[in-house]
PDB file of C-alpha atoms in Angstrom:
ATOM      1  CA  UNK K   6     -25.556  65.136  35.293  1.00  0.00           C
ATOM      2  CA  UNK K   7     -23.649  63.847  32.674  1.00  0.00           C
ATOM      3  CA  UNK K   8     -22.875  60.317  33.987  1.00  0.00           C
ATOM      4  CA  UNK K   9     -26.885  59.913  34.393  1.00  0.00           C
ATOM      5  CA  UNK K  10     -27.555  61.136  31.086  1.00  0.00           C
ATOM      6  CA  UNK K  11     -25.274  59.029  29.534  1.00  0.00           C
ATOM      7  CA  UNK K  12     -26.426  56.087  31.074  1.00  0.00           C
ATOM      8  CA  UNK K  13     -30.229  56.646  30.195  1.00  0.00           C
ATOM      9  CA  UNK K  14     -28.804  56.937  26.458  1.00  0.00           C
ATOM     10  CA  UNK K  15     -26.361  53.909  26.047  1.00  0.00           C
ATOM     11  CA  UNK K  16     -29.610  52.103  27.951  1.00  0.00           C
ATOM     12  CA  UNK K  17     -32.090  52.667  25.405  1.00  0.00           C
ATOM     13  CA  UNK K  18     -29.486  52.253  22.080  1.00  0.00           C
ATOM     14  CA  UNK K  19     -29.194  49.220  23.785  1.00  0.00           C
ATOM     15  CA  UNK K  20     -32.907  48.662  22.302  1.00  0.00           C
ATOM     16  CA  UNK K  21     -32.085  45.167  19.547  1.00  0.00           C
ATOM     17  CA  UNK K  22     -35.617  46.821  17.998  1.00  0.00           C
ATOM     18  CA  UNK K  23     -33.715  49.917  16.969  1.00  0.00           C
ATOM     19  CA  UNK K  24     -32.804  50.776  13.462  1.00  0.00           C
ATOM     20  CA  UNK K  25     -30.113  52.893  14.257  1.00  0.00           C
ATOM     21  CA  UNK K  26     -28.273  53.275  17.337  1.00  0.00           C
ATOM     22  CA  UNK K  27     -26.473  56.257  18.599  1.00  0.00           C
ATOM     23  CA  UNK K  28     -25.648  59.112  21.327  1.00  0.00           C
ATOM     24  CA  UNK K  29     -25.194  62.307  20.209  1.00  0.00           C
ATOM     25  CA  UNK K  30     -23.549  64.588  23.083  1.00  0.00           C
ATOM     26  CA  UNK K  31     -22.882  68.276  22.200  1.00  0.00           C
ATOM     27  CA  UNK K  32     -21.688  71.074  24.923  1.00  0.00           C
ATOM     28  CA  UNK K  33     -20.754  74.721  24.246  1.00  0.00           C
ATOM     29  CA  UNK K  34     -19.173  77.122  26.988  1.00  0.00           C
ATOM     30  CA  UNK K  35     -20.700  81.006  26.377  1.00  0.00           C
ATOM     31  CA  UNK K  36     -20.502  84.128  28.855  1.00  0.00           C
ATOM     32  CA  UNK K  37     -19.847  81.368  32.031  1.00  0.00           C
ATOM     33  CA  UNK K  38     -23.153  79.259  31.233  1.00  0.00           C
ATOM     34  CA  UNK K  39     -22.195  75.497  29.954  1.00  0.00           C
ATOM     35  CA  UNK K  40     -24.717  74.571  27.120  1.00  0.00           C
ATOM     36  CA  UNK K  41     -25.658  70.803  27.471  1.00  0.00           C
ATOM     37  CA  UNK K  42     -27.443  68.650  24.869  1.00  0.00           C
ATOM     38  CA  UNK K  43     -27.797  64.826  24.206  1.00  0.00           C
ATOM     39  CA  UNK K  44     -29.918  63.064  21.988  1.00  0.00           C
ATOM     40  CA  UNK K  45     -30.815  59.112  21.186  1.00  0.00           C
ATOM     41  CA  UNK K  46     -33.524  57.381  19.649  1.00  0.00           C
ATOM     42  CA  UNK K  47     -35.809  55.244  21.647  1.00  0.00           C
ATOM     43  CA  UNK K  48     -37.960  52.481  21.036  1.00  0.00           C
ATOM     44  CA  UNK K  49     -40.216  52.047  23.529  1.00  0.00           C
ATOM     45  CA  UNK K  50     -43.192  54.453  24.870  1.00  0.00           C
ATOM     46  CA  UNK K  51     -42.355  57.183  27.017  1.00  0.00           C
ATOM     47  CA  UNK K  52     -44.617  57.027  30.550  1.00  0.00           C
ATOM     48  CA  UNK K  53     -45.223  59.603  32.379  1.00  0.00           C
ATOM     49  CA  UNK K  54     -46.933  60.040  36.250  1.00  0.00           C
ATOM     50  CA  UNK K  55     -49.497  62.341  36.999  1.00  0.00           C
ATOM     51  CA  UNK K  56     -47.639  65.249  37.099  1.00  0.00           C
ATOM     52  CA  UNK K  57     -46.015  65.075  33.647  1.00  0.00           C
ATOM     53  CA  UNK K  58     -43.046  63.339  35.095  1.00  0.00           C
ATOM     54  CA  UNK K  59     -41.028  60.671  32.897  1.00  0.00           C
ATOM     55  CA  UNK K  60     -41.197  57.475  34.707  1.00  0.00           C
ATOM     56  CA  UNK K  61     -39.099  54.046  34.055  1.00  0.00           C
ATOM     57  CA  UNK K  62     -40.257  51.141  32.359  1.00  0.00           C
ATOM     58  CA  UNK K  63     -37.934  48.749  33.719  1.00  0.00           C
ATOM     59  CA  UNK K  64     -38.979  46.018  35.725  1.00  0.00           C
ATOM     60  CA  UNK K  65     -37.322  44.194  38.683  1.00  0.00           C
ATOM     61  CA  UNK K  66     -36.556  44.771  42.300  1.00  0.00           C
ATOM     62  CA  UNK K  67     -33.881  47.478  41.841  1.00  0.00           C
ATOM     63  CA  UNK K  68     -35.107  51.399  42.445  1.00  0.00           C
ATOM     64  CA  UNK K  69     -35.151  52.582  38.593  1.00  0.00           C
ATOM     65  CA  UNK K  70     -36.173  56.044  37.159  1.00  0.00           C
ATOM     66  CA  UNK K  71     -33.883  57.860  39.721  1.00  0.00           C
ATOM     67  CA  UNK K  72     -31.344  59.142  37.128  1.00  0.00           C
ATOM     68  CA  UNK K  73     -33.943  62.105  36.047  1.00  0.00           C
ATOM     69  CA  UNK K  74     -34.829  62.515  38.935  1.00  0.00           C
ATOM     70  CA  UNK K  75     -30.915  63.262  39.806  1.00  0.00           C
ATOM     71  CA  UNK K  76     -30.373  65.113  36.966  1.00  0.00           C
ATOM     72  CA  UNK K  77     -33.629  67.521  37.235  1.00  0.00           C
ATOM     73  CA  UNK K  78     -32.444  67.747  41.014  1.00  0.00           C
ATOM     74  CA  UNK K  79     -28.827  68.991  40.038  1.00  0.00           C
ATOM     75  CA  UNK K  80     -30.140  71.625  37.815  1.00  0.00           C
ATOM     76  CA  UNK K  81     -32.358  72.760  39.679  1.00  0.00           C
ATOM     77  CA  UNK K  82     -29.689  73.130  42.439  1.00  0.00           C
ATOM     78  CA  UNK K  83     -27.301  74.864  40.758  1.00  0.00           C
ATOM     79  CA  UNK K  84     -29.862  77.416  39.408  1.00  0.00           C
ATOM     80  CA  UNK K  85     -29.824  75.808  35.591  1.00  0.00           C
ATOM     81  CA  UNK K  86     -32.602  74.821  33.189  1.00  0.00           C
ATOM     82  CA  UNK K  87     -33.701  71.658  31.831  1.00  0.00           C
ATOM     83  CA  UNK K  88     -35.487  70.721  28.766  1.00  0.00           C
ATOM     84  CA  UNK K  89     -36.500  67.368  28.145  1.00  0.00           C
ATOM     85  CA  UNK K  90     -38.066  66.329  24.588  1.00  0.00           C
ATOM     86  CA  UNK K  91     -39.150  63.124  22.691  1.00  0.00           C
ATOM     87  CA  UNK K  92     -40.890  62.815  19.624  1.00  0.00           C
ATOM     88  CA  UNK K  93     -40.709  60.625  16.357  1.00  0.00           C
ATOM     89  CA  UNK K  94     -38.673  58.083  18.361  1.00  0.00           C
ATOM     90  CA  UNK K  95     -35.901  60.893  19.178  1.00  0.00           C
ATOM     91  CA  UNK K  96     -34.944  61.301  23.363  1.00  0.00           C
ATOM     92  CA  UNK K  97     -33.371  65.182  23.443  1.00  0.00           C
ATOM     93  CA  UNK K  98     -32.019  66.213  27.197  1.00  0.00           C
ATOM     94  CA  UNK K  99     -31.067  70.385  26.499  1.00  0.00           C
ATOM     95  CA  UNK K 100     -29.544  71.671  29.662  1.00  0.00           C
ATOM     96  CA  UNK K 101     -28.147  74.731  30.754  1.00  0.00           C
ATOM     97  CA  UNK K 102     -26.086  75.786  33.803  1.00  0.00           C
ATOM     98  CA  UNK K 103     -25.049  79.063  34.744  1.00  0.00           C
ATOM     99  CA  UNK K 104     -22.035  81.059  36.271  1.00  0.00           C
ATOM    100  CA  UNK K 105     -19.637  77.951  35.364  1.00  0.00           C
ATOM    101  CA  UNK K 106     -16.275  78.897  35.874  1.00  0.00           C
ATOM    102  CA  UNK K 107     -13.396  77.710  33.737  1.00  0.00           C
ATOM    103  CA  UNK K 108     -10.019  76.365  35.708  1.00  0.00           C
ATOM    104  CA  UNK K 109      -7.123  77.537  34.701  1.00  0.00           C
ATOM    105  CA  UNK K 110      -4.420  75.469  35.382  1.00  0.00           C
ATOM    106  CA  UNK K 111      -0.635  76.118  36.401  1.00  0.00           C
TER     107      UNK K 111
END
């Protein structure tokens, strides 16, 4: 989830048409659910199929727009919720996964 995320973010601060450039990444741990939330501006339009889903812009031969589709997957799997916004150039993943245990170790 994470490594996807991140990777969608440092792609589009990568963006030379962006004023400012930045990831912000913020996680809290409550009552075993892990609270998930990154945010980045983007610069180009957000597409979306014909069910509402975000699809990639990139060009090329490659298969692009899969890391979404990973993440939405993951969540889904481990019973979790997923909010995806963007608005007034901001990209905001919120996620939430529950009955996360903590390791203790030795």
């Amino acid at each position: 989830i994470l490594g996807n995320a991140l990777d969608n973010a440092i792609e589009a601060c990568a963006e030379p048409s962006l004023p400012e450039r930045y990831v912000s990444i913020e996680m809290n741990y409550l009552n075993d659910s892990l609270f998930i939330r990154i945010r980045n501006p983007f610069a180009h339009k957000i597409r979306t199929g014909s069910r509402g889903e975000i699809t990639s812009t990139k060009a090329g031969p490659h298969p692009h727009g899969i890391g979404l589709q990973n993440i939405r997957q993951t969540v889904s799997e481990w019973g979790g919720l997923l909010e995806i916004a963007y608005d007034s150039g901001l990209f905001q993943l919120e996620i939430v996964l529950f009955h996360v245990q903590r390791r203790h170790s030795a």
